[in-house]
mmCIF file of C-alpha atoms in Angstrom:
data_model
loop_
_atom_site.group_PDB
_atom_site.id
_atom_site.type_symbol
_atom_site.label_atom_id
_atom_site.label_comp_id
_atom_site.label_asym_id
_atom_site.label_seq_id
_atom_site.Cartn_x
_atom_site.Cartn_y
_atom_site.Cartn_z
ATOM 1 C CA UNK Q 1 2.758 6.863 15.586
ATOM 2 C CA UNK Q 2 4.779 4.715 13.078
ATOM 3 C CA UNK Q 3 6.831 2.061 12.513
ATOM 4 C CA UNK Q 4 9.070 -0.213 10.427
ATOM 5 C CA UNK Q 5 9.924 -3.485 11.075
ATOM 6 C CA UNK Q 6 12.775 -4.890 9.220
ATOM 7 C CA UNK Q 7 15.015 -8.055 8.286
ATOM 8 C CA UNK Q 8 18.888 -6.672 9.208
ATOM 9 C CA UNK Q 9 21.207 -8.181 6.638
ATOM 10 C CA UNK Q 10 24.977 -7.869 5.714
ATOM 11 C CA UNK Q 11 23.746 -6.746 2.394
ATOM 12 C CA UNK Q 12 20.838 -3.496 3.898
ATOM 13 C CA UNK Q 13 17.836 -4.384 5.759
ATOM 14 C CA UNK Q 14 14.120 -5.681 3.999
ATOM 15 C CA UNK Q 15 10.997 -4.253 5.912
ATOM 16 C CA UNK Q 16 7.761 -3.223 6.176
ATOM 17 C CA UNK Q 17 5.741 0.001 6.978
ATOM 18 C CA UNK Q 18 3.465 -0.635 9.864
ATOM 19 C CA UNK Q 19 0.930 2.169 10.657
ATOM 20 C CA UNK Q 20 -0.054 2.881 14.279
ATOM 21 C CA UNK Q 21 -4.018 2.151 14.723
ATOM 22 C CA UNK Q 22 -6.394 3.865 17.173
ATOM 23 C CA UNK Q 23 -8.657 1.287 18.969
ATOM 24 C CA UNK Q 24 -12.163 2.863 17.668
ATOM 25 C CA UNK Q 25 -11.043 0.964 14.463
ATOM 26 C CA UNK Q 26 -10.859 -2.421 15.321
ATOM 27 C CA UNK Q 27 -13.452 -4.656 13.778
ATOM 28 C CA UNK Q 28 -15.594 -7.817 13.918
ATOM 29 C CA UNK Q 29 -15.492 -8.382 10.531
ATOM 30 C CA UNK Q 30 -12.377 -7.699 8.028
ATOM 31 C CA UNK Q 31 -10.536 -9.437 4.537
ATOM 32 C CA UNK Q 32 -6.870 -10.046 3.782
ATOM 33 C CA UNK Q 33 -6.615 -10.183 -0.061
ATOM 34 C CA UNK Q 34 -3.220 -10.047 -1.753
ATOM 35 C CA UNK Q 35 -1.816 -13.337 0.055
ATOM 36 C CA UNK Q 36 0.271 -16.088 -1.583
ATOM 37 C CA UNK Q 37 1.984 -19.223 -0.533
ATOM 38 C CA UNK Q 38 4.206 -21.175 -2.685
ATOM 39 C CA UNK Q 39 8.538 -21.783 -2.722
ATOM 40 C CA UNK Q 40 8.836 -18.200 -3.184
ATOM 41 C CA UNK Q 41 6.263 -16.628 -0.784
ATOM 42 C CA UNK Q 42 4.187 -17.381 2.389
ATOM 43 C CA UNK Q 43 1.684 -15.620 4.300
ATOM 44 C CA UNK Q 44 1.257 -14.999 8.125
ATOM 45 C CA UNK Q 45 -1.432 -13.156 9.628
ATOM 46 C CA UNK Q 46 -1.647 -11.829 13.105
ATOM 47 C CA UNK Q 47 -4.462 -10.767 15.232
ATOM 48 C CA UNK Q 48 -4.768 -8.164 17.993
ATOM 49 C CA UNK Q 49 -7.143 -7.593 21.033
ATOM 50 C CA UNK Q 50 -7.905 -4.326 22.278
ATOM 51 C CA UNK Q 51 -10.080 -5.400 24.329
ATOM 52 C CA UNK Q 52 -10.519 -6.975 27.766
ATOM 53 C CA UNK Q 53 -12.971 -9.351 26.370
ATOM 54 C CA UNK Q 54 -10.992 -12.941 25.635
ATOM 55 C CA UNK Q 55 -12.548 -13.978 22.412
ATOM 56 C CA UNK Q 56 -12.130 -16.646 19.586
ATOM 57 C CA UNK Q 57 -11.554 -15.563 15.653
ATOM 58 C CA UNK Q 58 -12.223 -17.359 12.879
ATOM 59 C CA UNK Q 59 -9.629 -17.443 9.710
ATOM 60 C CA UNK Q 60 -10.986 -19.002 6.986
ATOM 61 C CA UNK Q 61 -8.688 -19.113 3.575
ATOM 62 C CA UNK Q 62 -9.587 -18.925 0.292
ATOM 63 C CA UNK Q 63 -8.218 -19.368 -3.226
ATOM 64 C CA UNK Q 64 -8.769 -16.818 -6.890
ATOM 65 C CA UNK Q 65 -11.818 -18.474 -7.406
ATOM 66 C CA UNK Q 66 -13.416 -18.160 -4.407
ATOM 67 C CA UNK Q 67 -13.034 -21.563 -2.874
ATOM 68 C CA UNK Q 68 -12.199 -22.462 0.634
ATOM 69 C CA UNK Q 69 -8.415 -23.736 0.977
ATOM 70 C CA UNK Q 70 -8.371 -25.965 4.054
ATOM 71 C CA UNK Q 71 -10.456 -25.619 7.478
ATOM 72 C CA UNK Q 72 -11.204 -23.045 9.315
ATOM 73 C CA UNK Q 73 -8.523 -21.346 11.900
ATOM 74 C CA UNK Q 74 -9.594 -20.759 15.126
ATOM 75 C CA UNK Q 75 -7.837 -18.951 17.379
ATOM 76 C CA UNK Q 76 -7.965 -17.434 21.022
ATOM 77 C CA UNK Q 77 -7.277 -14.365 21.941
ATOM 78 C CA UNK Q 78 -6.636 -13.382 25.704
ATOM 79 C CA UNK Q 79 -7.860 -9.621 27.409
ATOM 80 C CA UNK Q 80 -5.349 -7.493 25.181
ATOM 81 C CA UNK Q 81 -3.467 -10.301 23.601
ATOM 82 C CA UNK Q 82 -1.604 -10.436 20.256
ATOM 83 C CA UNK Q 83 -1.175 -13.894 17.923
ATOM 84 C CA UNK Q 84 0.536 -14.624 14.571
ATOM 85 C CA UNK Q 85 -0.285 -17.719 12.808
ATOM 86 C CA UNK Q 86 2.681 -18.281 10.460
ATOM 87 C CA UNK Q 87 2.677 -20.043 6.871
ATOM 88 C CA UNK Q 88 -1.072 -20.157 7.046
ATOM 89 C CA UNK Q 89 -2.081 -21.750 4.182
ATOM 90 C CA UNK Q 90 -2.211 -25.694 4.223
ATOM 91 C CA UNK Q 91 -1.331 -25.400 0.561
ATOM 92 C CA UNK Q 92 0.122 -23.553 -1.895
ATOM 93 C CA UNK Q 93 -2.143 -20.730 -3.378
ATOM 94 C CA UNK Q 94 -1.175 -18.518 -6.090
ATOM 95 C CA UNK Q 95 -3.498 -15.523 -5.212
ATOM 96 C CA UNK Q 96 -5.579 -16.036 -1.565
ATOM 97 C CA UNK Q 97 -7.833 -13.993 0.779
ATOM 98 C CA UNK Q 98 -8.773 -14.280 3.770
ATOM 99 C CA UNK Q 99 -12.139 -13.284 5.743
ATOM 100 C CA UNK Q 100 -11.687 -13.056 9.823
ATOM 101 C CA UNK Q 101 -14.444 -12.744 11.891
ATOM 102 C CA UNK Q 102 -15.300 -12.632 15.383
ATOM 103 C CA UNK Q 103 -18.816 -13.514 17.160
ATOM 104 C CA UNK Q 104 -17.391 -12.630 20.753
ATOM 105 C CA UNK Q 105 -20.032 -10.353 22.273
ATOM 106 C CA UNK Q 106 -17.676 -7.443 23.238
ATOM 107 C CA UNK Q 107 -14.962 -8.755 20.924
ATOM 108 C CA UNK Q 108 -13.090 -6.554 18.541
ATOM 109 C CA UNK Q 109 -9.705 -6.825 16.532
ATOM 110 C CA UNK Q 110 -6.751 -6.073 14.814
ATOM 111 C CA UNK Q 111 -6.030 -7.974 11.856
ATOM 112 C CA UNK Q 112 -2.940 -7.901 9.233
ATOM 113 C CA UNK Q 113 -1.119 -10.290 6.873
ATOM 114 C CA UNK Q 114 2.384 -10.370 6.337
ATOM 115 C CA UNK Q 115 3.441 -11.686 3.217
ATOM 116 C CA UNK Q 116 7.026 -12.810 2.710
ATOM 117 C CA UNK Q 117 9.385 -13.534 -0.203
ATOM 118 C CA UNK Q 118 10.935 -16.979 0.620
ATOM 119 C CA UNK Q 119 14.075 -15.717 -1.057
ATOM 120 C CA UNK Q 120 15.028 -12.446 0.109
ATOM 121 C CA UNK Q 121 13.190 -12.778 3.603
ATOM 122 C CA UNK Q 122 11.578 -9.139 2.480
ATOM 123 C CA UNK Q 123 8.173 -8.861 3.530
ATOM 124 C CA UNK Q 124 4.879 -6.604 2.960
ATOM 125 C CA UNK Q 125 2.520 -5.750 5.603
ATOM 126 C CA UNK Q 126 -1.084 -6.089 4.372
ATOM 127 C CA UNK Q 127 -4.105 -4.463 6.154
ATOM 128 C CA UNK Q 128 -8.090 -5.081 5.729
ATOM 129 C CA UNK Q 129 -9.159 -3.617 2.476
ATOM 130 C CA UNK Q 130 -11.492 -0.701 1.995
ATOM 131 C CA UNK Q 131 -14.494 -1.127 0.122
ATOM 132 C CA UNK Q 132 -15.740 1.125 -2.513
ATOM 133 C CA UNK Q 133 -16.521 1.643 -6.102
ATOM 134 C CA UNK Q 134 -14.407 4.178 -6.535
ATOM 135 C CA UNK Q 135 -10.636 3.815 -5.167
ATOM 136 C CA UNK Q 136 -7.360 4.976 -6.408
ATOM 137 C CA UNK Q 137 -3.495 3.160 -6.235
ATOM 138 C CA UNK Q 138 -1.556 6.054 -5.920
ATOM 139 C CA UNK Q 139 1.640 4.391 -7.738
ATOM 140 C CA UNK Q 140 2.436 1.856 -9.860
ATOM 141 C CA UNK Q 141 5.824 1.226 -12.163
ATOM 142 C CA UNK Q 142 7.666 -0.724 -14.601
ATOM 143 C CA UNK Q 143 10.442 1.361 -14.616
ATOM 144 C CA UNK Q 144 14.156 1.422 -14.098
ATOM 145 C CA UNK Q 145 15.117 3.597 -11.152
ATOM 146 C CA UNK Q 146 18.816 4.111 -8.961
ATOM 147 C CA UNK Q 147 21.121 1.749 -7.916
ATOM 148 C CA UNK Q 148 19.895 -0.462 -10.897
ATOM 149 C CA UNK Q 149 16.209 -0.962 -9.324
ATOM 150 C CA UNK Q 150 13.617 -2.629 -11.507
ATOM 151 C CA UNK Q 151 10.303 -1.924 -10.441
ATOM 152 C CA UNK Q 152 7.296 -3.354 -11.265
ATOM 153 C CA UNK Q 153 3.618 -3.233 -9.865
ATOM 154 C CA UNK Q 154 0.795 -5.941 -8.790
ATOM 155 C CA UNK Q 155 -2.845 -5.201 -8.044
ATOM 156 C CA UNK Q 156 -5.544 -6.884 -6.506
ATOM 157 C CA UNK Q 157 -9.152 -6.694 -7.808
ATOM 158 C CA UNK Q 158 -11.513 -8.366 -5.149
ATOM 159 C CA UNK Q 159 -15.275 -8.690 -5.290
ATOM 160 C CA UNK Q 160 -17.115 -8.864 -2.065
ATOM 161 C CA UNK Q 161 -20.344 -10.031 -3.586
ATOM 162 C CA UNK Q 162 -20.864 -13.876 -3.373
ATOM 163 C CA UNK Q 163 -23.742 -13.846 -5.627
ATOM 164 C CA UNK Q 164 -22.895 -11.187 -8.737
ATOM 165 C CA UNK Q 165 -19.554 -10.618 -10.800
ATOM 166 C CA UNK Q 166 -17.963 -7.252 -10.714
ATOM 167 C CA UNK Q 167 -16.911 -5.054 -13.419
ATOM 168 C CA UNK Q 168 -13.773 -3.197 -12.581
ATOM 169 C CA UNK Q 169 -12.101 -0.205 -14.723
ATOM 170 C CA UNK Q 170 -8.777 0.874 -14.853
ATOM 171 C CA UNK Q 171 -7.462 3.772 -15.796
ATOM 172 C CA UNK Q 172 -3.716 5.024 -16.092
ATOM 173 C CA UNK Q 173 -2.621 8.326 -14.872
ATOM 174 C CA UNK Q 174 0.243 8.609 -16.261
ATOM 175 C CA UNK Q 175 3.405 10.876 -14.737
ATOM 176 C CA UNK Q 176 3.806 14.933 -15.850
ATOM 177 C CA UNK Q 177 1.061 14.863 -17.708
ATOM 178 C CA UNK Q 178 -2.624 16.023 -18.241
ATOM 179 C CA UNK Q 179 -4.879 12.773 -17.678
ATOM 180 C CA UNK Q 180 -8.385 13.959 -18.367
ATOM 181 C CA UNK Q 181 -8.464 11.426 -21.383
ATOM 182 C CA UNK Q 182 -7.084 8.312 -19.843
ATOM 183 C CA UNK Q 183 -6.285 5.009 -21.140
ATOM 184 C CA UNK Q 184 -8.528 2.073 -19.379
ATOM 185 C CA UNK Q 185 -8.988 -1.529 -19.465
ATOM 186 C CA UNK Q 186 -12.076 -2.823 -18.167
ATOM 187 C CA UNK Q 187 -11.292 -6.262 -15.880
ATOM 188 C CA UNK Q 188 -14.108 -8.719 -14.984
ATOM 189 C CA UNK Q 189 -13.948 -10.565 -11.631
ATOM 190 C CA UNK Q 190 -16.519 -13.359 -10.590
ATOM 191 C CA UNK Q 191 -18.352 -13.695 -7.519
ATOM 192 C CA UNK Q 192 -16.868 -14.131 -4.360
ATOM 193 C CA UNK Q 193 -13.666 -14.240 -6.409
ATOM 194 C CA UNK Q 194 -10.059 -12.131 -6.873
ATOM 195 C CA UNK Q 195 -7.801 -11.509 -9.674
ATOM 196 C CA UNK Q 196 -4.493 -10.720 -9.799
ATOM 197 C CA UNK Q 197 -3.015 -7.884 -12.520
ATOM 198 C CA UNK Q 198 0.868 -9.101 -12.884
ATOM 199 C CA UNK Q 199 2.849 -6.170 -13.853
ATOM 200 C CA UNK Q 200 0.317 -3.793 -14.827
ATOM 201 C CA UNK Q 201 1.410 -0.887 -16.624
ATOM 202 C CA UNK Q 202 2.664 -3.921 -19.021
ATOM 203 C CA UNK Q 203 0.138 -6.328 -19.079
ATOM 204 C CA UNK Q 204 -2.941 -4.088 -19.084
ATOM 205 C CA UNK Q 205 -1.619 -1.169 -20.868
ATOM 206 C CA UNK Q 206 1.706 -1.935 -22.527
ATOM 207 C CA UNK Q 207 3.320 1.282 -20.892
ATOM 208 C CA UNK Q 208 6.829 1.530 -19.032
ATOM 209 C CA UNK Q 209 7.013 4.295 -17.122
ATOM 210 C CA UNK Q 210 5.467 5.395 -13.230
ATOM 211 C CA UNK Q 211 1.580 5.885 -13.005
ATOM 212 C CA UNK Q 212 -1.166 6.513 -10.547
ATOM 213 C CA UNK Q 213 -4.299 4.145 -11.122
ATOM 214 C CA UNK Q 214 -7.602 5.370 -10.706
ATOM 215 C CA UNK Q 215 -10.721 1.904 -10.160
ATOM 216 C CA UNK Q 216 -13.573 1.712 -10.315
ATOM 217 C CA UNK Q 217 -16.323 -0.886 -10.393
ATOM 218 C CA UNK Q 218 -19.852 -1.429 -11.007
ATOM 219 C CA UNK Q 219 -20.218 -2.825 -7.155
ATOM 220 C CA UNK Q 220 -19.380 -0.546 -4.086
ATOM 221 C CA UNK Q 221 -18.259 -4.003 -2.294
ATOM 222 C CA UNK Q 222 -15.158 -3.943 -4.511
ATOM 223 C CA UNK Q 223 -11.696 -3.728 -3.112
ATOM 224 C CA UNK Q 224 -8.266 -3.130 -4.498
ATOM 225 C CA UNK Q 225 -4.465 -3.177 -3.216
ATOM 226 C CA UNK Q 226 -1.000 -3.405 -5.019
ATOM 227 C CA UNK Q 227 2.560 -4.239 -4.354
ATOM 228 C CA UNK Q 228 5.405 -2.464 -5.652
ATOM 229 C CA UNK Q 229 8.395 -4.318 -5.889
ATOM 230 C CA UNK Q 230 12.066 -4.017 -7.119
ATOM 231 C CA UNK Q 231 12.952 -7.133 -9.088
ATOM 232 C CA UNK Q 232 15.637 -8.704 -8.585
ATOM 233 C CA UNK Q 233 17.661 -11.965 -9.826
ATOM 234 C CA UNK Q 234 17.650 -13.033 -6.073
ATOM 235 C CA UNK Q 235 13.786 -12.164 -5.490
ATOM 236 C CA UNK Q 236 11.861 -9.384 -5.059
ATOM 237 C CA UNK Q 237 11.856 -6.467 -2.255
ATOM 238 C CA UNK Q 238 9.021 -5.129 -2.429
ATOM 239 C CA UNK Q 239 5.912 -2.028 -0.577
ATOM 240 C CA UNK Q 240 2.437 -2.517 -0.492
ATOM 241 C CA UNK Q 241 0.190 0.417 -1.473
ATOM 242 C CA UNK Q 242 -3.552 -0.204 -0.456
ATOM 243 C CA UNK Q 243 -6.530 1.038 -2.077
ATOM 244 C CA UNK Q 244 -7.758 5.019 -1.198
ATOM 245 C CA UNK Q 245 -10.691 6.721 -1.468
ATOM 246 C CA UNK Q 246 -10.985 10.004 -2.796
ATOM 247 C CA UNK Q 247 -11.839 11.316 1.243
ATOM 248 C CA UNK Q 248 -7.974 10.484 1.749
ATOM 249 C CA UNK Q 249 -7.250 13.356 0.177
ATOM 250 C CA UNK Q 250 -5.239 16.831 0.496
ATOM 251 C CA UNK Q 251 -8.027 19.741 0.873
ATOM 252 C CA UNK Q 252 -7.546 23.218 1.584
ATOM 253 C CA UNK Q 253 -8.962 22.288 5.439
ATOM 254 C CA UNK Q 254 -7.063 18.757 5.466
ATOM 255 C CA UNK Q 255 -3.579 19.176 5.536
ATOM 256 C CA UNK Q 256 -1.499 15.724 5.923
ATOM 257 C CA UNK Q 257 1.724 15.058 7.374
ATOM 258 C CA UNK Q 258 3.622 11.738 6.252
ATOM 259 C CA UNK Q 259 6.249 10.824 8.802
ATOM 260 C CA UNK Q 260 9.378 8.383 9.402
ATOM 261 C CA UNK Q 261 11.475 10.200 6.167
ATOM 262 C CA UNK Q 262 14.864 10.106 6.324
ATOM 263 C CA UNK Q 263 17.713 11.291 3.837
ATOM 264 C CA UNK Q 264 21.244 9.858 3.371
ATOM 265 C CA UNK Q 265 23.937 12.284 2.025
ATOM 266 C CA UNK Q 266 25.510 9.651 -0.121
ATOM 267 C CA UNK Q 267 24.082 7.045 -2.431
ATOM 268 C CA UNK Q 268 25.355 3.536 -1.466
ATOM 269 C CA UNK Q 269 24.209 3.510 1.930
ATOM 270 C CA UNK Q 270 21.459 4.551 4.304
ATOM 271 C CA UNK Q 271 18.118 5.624 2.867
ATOM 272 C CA UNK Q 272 16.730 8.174 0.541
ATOM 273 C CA UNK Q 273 12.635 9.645 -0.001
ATOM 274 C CA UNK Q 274 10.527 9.536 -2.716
ATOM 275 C CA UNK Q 275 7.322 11.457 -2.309
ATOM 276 C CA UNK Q 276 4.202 11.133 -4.710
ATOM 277 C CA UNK Q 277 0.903 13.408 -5.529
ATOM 278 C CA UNK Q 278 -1.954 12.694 -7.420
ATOM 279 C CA UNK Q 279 -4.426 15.369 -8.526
ATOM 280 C CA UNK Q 280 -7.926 13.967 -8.362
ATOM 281 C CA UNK Q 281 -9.667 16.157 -9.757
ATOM 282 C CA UNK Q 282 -10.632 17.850 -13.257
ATOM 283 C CA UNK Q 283 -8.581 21.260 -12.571
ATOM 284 C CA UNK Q 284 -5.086 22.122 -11.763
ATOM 285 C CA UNK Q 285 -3.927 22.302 -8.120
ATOM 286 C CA UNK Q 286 -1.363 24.198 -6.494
ATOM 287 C CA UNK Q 287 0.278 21.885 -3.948
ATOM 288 C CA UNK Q 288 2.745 23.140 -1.108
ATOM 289 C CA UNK Q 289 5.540 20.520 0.428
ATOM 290 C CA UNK Q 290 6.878 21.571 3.682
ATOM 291 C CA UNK Q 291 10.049 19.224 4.520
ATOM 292 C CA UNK Q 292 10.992 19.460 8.537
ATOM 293 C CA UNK Q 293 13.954 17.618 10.287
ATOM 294 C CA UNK Q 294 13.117 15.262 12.930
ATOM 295 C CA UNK Q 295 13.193 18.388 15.683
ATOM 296 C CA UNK Q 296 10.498 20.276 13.639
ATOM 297 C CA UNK Q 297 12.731 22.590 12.534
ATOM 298 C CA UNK Q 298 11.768 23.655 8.743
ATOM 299 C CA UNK Q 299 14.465 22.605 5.635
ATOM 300 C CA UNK Q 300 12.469 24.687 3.045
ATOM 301 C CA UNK Q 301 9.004 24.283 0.724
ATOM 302 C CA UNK Q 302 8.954 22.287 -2.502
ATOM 303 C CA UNK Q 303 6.026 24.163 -4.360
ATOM 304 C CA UNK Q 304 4.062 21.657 -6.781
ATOM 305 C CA UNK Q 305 1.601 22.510 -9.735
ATOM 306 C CA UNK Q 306 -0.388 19.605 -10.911
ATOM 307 C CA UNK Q 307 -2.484 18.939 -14.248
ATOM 308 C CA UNK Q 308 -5.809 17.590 -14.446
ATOM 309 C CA UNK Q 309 -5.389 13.921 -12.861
ATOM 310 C CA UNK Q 310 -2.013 14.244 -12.999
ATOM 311 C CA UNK Q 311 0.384 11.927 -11.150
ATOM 312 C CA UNK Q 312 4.054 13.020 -10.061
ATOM 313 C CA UNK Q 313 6.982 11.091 -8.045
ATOM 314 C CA UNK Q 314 9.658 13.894 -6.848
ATOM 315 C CA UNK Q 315 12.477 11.291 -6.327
ATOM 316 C CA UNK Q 316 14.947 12.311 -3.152
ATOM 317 C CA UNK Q 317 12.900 15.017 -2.338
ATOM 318 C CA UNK Q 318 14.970 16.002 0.575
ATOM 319 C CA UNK Q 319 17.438 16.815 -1.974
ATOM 320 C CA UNK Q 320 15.719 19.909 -3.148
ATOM 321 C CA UNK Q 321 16.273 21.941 -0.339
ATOM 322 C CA UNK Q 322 19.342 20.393 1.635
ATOM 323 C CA UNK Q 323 22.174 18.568 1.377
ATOM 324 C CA UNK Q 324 22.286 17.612 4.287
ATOM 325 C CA UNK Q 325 21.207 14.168 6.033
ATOM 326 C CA UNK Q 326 17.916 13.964 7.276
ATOM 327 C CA UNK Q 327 16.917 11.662 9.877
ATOM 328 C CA UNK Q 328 13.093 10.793 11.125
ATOM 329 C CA UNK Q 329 12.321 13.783 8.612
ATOM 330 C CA UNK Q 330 8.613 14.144 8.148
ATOM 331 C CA UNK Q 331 6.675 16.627 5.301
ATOM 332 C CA UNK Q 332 3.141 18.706 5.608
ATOM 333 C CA UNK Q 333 1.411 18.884 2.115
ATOM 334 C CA UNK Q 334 -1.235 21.122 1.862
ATOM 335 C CA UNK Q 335 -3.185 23.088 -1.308
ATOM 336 C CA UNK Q 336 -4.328 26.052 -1.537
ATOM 337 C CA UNK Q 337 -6.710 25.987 -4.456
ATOM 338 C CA UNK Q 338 -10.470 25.756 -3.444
ATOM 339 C CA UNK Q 339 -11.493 22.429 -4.733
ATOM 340 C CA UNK Q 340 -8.026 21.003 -4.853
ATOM 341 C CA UNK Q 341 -8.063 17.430 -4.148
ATOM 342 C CA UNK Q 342 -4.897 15.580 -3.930
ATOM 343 C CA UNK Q 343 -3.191 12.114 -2.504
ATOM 344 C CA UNK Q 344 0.052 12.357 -1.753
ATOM 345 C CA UNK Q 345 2.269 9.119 -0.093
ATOM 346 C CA UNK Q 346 5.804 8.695 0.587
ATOM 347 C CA UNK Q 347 8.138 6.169 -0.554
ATOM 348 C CA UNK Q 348 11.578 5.477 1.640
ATOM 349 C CA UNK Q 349 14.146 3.221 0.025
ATOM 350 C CA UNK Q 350 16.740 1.248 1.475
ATOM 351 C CA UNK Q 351 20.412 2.567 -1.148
ATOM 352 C CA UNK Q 352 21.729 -0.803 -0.227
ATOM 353 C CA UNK Q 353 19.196 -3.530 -0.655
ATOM 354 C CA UNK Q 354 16.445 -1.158 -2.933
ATOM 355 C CA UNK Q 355 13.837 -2.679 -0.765
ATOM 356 C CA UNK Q 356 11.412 0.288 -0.408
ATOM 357 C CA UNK Q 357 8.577 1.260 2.230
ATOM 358 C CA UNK Q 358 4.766 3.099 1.412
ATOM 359 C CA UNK Q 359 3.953 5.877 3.869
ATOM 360 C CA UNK Q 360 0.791 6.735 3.776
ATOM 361 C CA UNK Q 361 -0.403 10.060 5.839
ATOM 362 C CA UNK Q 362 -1.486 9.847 9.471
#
């Protein structure tokens, strides 16, 4: 289960992916990072109860550095119940987190952030970051692309240590090409702190282009996330693309299916579907994409070899085996080569506004 939800406009509609979450993953413990408050952004965040415990959570805010930002949030949550705190920070903050905790004997949440530009009304659904020493972004542009879109990516470096700065490498996968000798950047965060990477492929690595990133860090309490976003005169529309681990992966035993696709037969309006791999792993890897309409019946196979590390975006992927429209469209990707590893994600695009969506696979 999926879902969008989405500003309607005269001019297309701005929204954001929202994944459906089983209830053996709520939490006691989680942290927003990625959050922002200023005249061109604010941040809500909204907690869930899947339980039929009532219980009280704890927001507390914090800045780049680490420091609080303002008291501590406390909020109530009935047997079951749902609450958003909107604008949430007391003052502006450039790059925030958030840590949300429960001490509710039986308690457990849902938490998420929803970060919105002030100018378009386009917003980005943010949930708790994984943590890990070794993570991937599985795009990132600065790149022209259709309907005059300029994209451009953001990341997030986060340490979870309060006591010990983190060492964090990046290094750039770049598209249609073999990346066992990458370009990095190493990127040192302080304790308790995050830093924010402003266009990426430009400011760390002076590239244009579309990438995959692959992070790591000297601390396994490290977490990353990114927003992709079309830049506009008028603001920014824009997709945030978390974090994954390596176990997120394509195997020959783990096929994925990414869902909600859809297709338009013309350019202007509707929607069309980008759909991204990245090979983690030191061989090549024979990927298969099966592309079914929203009845299950099958449209055809889009057959995929990848390079060492490569990265690959097939734009309008739909388009390779119909030209036809394709509503609630969904694709299987699955390899057949032994120790094939690979992340794949989907990207849906609004033709009208060119404010896009990640899909990740269920």
């Amino acid at each position: 289960m999926t879902s969008r939800t989405y500003n309607d406009a005269a001019s297309g509609t701005y929204g954001q992916f929202i994944p459906g979450l089983s209830v053996d993953t709520a939490r006691t413990r989680a942290r927003l990072i990625q959050l922002r408050r200023g005249s061109d952004f604010r941040t809500n965040i909204g907690l869930a109860n899947p339980t039929a415990v009532q219980e009280t959570v704890t927001i507390r805010l914090f800045n780049a550095g680490g420091a609080q930002v303002g008291s501590d949030v406390s909020v109530t949550l009935h047997p079951f119940g749902f609450h958003q705190v909107t604008d949430i920070f007391p003052a502006d903050v450039a790059d925030g987190s958030a840590e949300v905790w429960t001490d509710t004997a039986g308690g457990a949440f849902f938490a998420y952030a929803s970060v919105v530009d002030n100018v378009t009304g386009d917003p980005v659904f943010i949930l708790p970051v994984s943590k890990a020493g070794d993570l991937w972004i599985p795009a990132a542009a600065h790149v022209s692309g259709y309907q005059g879109t300029r994209w451009r990516t953001d990341v997030e470096l986060a340490n979870g240590s309060a006591s010990s700065a983190a060492t964090f490498t990046v290094e750039l996968l770049e598209s249609g090409r073999d990346n066992s000798h990458p370009k990095s950047a190493t990127v040192q965060v302080d304790a308790g702190a995050t830093r924010r990477l402003d266009d990426v492929l430009d400011g760390l690595f002076h590239r244009s282009g579309s990438a995959a990133l692959h992070v790591t860090a000297d601390r396994s309490d490290a977490s990353i996330s990114s927003r992709t976003y079309n830049e506009t005169s008028s603001g920014t529309y824009g997709q945030y693309i978390p974090g994954v681990t390596g176990g997120d992966a394509v195997t020959p035993t783990h096929p994925v299916r990414l869902v909600q696709l859809e297709q338009s037969s013309g350019d202007a309006t509707g929607f069309r579907t980008n759909l991204g791999l990245v090979n983690t792993t030191a061989a090549a890897v024979d990927v298969t994409i099966a592309l079914h309409g929203w009845d299950g019946t099958g449209l055809g196979t889009v057959p995929v070899t990848l390079k060492p590390y490569e990265f690959r975006q097939i734009d309008r992927i739909f388009r390779s085996v119909t030209s036809s429209p394709v509503t609630n469209g969904y694709a299987v990707v699955t390899t057949s080569t032994s120790d094939g590893k690979v992340l794949v994600y989907a990207s849906v695009i609004d033709n009208a506004s060119g404010d896009p969506i990640c899909i990740l696979p269920e």
